[in-house]
Amino acid sequence: MKNVSFWQEFSISTRLAGSFGIAALFTILASGLGIFTFIQSTQSLKTLTTDYLPYLTSAHELAISSRAISARSLDLINSRNQSTRQSVVDQIDDEFRLMTELIEQLAPSGIESLGTILITKQNLRDGFQQLNTLIERQIVRQKRSAKAVSYTHMTLPTKRSGEEKDGRS
């Protein structure tokens, strides 16, 4: 009895066909695995773009809106008259309306920090209202002060034209 391996019992053409068949089988299995992985990746990307991306976009826009309010607050501080102040207030109010819409868009997402976002928005709103009140009072005070100075200059006695020429005070 000869110790012969399993493949040696077959002819070369049979062995070659068997090798190609096994290679084809592995190719089919690898292709199936690749297709399955591709489908899974596609589903993951679809979930990401349809479920999470809109919320991420809204959260990003919310951050931009918050930054815009902070920047506009500086414009409010620099206001020198009521019309400029009111214009800035209107712009900030628009940003707060946008923030409210964005928060409403985020609500269905179930974000755990939504409560914190709402509290932060309210604190930002309260701080803005306090700043607006202070700036409004400051503008009124400056206007009154300017009127008082103007009135004082009108009531002070001025030198008579003859006194200036004589050098008398």
PDB file of C-alpha atoms in Angstrom, residues 44-152:
ATOM      1  CA  SER A  44     -25.189  53.421   8.217  1.00  0.00           C
ATOM      2  CA  LEU A  45     -24.606  56.424   5.963  1.00  0.00           C
ATOM      3  CA  LYS A  46     -28.313  56.691   5.242  1.00  0.00           C
ATOM      4  CA  THR A  47     -29.076  56.637   8.976  1.00  0.00           C
ATOM      5  CA  LEU A  48     -26.395  59.237   9.593  1.00  0.00           C
ATOM      6  CA  THR A  49     -27.575  61.590   6.852  1.00  0.00           C
ATOM      7  CA  THR A  50     -31.312  61.227   7.434  1.00  0.00           C
ATOM      8  CA  ASP A  51     -31.417  60.895  11.219  1.00  0.00           C
ATOM      9  CA  TYR A  52     -28.411  62.665  12.672  1.00  0.00           C
ATOM     10  CA  LEU A  53     -27.167  65.184  10.118  1.00  0.00           C
ATOM     11  CA  PRO A  54     -30.238  67.463  10.309  1.00  0.00           C
ATOM     12  CA  TYR A  55     -29.851  67.641  14.077  1.00  0.00           C
ATOM     13  CA  LEU A  56     -26.148  68.308  13.813  1.00  0.00           C
ATOM     14  CA  THR A  57     -26.851  71.053  11.286  1.00  0.00           C
ATOM     15  CA  SER A  58     -29.474  72.605  13.575  1.00  0.00           C
ATOM     16  CA  ALA A  59     -27.096  72.435  16.534  1.00  0.00           C
ATOM     17  CA  HIS A  60     -24.386  74.115  14.454  1.00  0.00           C
ATOM     18  CA  GLU A  61     -26.780  76.859  13.336  1.00  0.00           C
ATOM     19  CA  LEU A  62     -27.832  77.301  16.966  1.00  0.00           C
ATOM     20  CA  ALA A  63     -24.209  77.898  17.943  1.00  0.00           C
ATOM     21  CA  ILE A  64     -23.814  80.405  15.099  1.00  0.00           C
ATOM     22  CA  SER A  65     -26.975  82.211  16.196  1.00  0.00           C
ATOM     23  CA  SER A  66     -25.716  82.377  19.774  1.00  0.00           C
ATOM     24  CA  ARG A  67     -22.425  83.821  18.549  1.00  0.00           C
ATOM     25  CA  ALA A  68     -24.309  86.394  16.453  1.00  0.00           C
ATOM     26  CA  ILE A  69     -26.266  87.504  19.518  1.00  0.00           C
ATOM     27  CA  SER A  70     -23.043  87.957  21.459  1.00  0.00           C
ATOM     28  CA  ALA A  71     -21.537  89.979  18.614  1.00  0.00           C
ATOM     29  CA  ARG A  72     -24.674  92.112  18.320  1.00  0.00           C
ATOM     30  CA  SER A  73     -24.563  92.773  22.049  1.00  0.00           C
ATOM     31  CA  LEU A  74     -21.317  94.638  21.469  1.00  0.00           C
ATOM     32  CA  ASP A  75     -23.102  96.739  18.840  1.00  0.00           C
ATOM     33  CA  LEU A  76     -25.808  97.410  21.435  1.00  0.00           C
ATOM     34  CA  ILE A  77     -23.209  98.634  23.922  1.00  0.00           C
ATOM     35  CA  ASN A  78     -21.799 100.993  21.300  1.00  0.00           C
ATOM     36  CA  SER A  79     -25.235 102.468  20.479  1.00  0.00           C
ATOM     37  CA  ARG A  80     -25.306 106.240  20.927  1.00  0.00           C
ATOM     38  CA  ASN A  81     -28.952 106.904  20.128  1.00  0.00           C
ATOM     39  CA  GLN A  82     -32.332 105.223  20.444  1.00  0.00           C
ATOM     40  CA  SER A  83     -32.744 104.452  16.741  1.00  0.00           C
ATOM     41  CA  THR A  84     -29.417 102.607  16.561  1.00  0.00           C
ATOM     42  CA  ARG A  85     -30.218 100.793  19.792  1.00  0.00           C
ATOM     43  CA  GLN A  86     -33.645  99.757  18.500  1.00  0.00           C
ATOM     44  CA  SER A  87     -32.172  98.536  15.216  1.00  0.00           C
ATOM     45  CA  VAL A  88     -29.717  96.297  17.082  1.00  0.00           C
ATOM     46  CA  VAL A  89     -32.482  95.102  19.426  1.00  0.00           C
ATOM     47  CA  ASP A  90     -34.599  94.110  16.414  1.00  0.00           C
ATOM     48  CA  GLN A  91     -31.684  92.182  14.901  1.00  0.00           C
ATOM     49  CA  ILE A  92     -31.067  90.365  18.177  1.00  0.00           C
ATOM     50  CA  ASP A  93     -34.786  89.575  18.496  1.00  0.00           C
ATOM     51  CA  ASP A  94     -34.613  88.003  15.027  1.00  0.00           C
ATOM     52  CA  GLU A  95     -31.709  85.833  16.190  1.00  0.00           C
ATOM     53  CA  PHE A  96     -33.706  84.751  19.246  1.00  0.00           C
ATOM     54  CA  ARG A  97     -36.629  83.785  16.983  1.00  0.00           C
ATOM     55  CA  LEU A  98     -34.225  81.750  14.859  1.00  0.00           C
ATOM     56  CA  MET A  99     -32.851  80.090  17.991  1.00  0.00           C
ATOM     57  CA  THR A 100     -36.374  79.148  19.048  1.00  0.00           C
ATOM     58  CA  GLU A 101     -37.047  77.557  15.646  1.00  0.00           C
ATOM     59  CA  LEU A 102     -33.775  75.634  15.793  1.00  0.00           C
ATOM     60  CA  ILE A 103     -34.495  74.369  19.287  1.00  0.00           C
ATOM     61  CA  GLU A 104     -37.924  73.208  18.102  1.00  0.00           C
ATOM     62  CA  GLN A 105     -36.192  71.308  15.298  1.00  0.00           C
ATOM     63  CA  LEU A 106     -33.879  69.673  17.835  1.00  0.00           C
ATOM     64  CA  ALA A 107     -36.688  68.642  20.193  1.00  0.00           C
ATOM     65  CA  PRO A 108     -37.624  65.382  18.405  1.00  0.00           C
ATOM     66  CA  SER A 109     -34.001  64.240  18.430  1.00  0.00           C
ATOM     67  CA  GLY A 110     -34.144  63.362  22.103  1.00  0.00           C
ATOM     68  CA  ILE A 111     -30.913  65.230  22.818  1.00  0.00           C
ATOM     69  CA  GLU A 112     -30.202  64.868  26.514  1.00  0.00           C
ATOM     70  CA  SER A 113     -28.833  68.399  26.809  1.00  0.00           C
ATOM     71  CA  LEU A 114     -31.924  70.087  25.319  1.00  0.00           C
ATOM     72  CA  GLY A 115     -32.957  71.267  28.790  1.00  0.00           C
ATOM     73  CA  THR A 116     -29.534  72.854  29.263  1.00  0.00           C
ATOM     74  CA  ILE A 117     -29.826  74.508  25.851  1.00  0.00           C
ATOM     75  CA  LEU A 118     -33.213  75.979  26.803  1.00  0.00           C
ATOM     76  CA  ILE A 119     -31.861  77.269  30.133  1.00  0.00           C
ATOM     77  CA  THR A 120     -28.823  78.764  28.394  1.00  0.00           C
ATOM     78  CA  LYS A 121     -31.052  80.460  25.820  1.00  0.00           C
ATOM     79  CA  GLN A 122     -33.232  81.911  28.574  1.00  0.00           C
ATOM     80  CA  ASN A 123     -30.164  83.148  30.470  1.00  0.00           C
ATOM     81  CA  LEU A 124     -28.855  84.718  27.273  1.00  0.00           C
ATOM     82  CA  ARG A 125     -32.247  86.356  26.710  1.00  0.00           C
ATOM     83  CA  ASP A 126     -32.397  87.669  30.292  1.00  0.00           C
ATOM     84  CA  GLY A 127     -28.847  89.038  30.051  1.00  0.00           C
ATOM     85  CA  PHE A 128     -29.660  90.721  26.764  1.00  0.00           C
ATOM     86  CA  GLN A 129     -32.809  92.329  28.203  1.00  0.00           C
ATOM     87  CA  GLN A 130     -30.862  93.656  31.192  1.00  0.00           C
ATOM     88  CA  LEU A 131     -28.167  95.019  28.894  1.00  0.00           C
ATOM     89  CA  ASN A 132     -30.797  96.628  26.658  1.00  0.00           C
ATOM     90  CA  THR A 133     -32.441  98.304  29.669  1.00  0.00           C
ATOM     91  CA  LEU A 134     -29.087  99.646  30.884  1.00  0.00           C
ATOM     92  CA  ILE A 135     -28.131 100.961  27.446  1.00  0.00           C
ATOM     93  CA  GLU A 136     -31.539 102.580  27.005  1.00  0.00           C
ATOM     94  CA  ARG A 137     -31.170 104.356  30.364  1.00  0.00           C
ATOM     95  CA  GLN A 138     -27.621 105.409  29.464  1.00  0.00           C
ATOM     96  CA  ILE A 139     -28.781 106.946  26.189  1.00  0.00           C
ATOM     97  CA  VAL A 140     -31.606 108.821  27.985  1.00  0.00           C
ATOM     98  CA  ARG A 141     -29.139 110.121  30.608  1.00  0.00           C
ATOM     99  CA  GLN A 142     -26.679 111.243  27.944  1.00  0.00           C
ATOM    100  CA  LYS A 143     -29.456 113.023  26.076  1.00  0.00           C
ATOM    101  CA  ARG A 144     -30.614 114.815  29.254  1.00  0.00           C
ATOM    102  CA  SER A 145     -27.045 115.700  30.115  1.00  0.00           C
ATOM    103  CA  ALA A 146     -26.473 117.124  26.629  1.00  0.00           C
ATOM    104  CA  LYS A 147     -29.663 119.202  26.924  1.00  0.00           C
ATOM    105  CA  ALA A 148     -28.602 120.483  30.348  1.00  0.00           C
ATOM    106  CA  VAL A 149     -25.184 121.477  29.048  1.00  0.00           C
ATOM    107  CA  SER A 150     -26.779 123.141  26.034  1.00  0.00           C
ATOM    108  CA  TYR A 151     -29.230 125.019  28.262  1.00  0.00           C
ATOM    109  CA  THR A 152     -26.421 126.110  30.615  1.00  0.00           C
TER     110      THR A 152
END
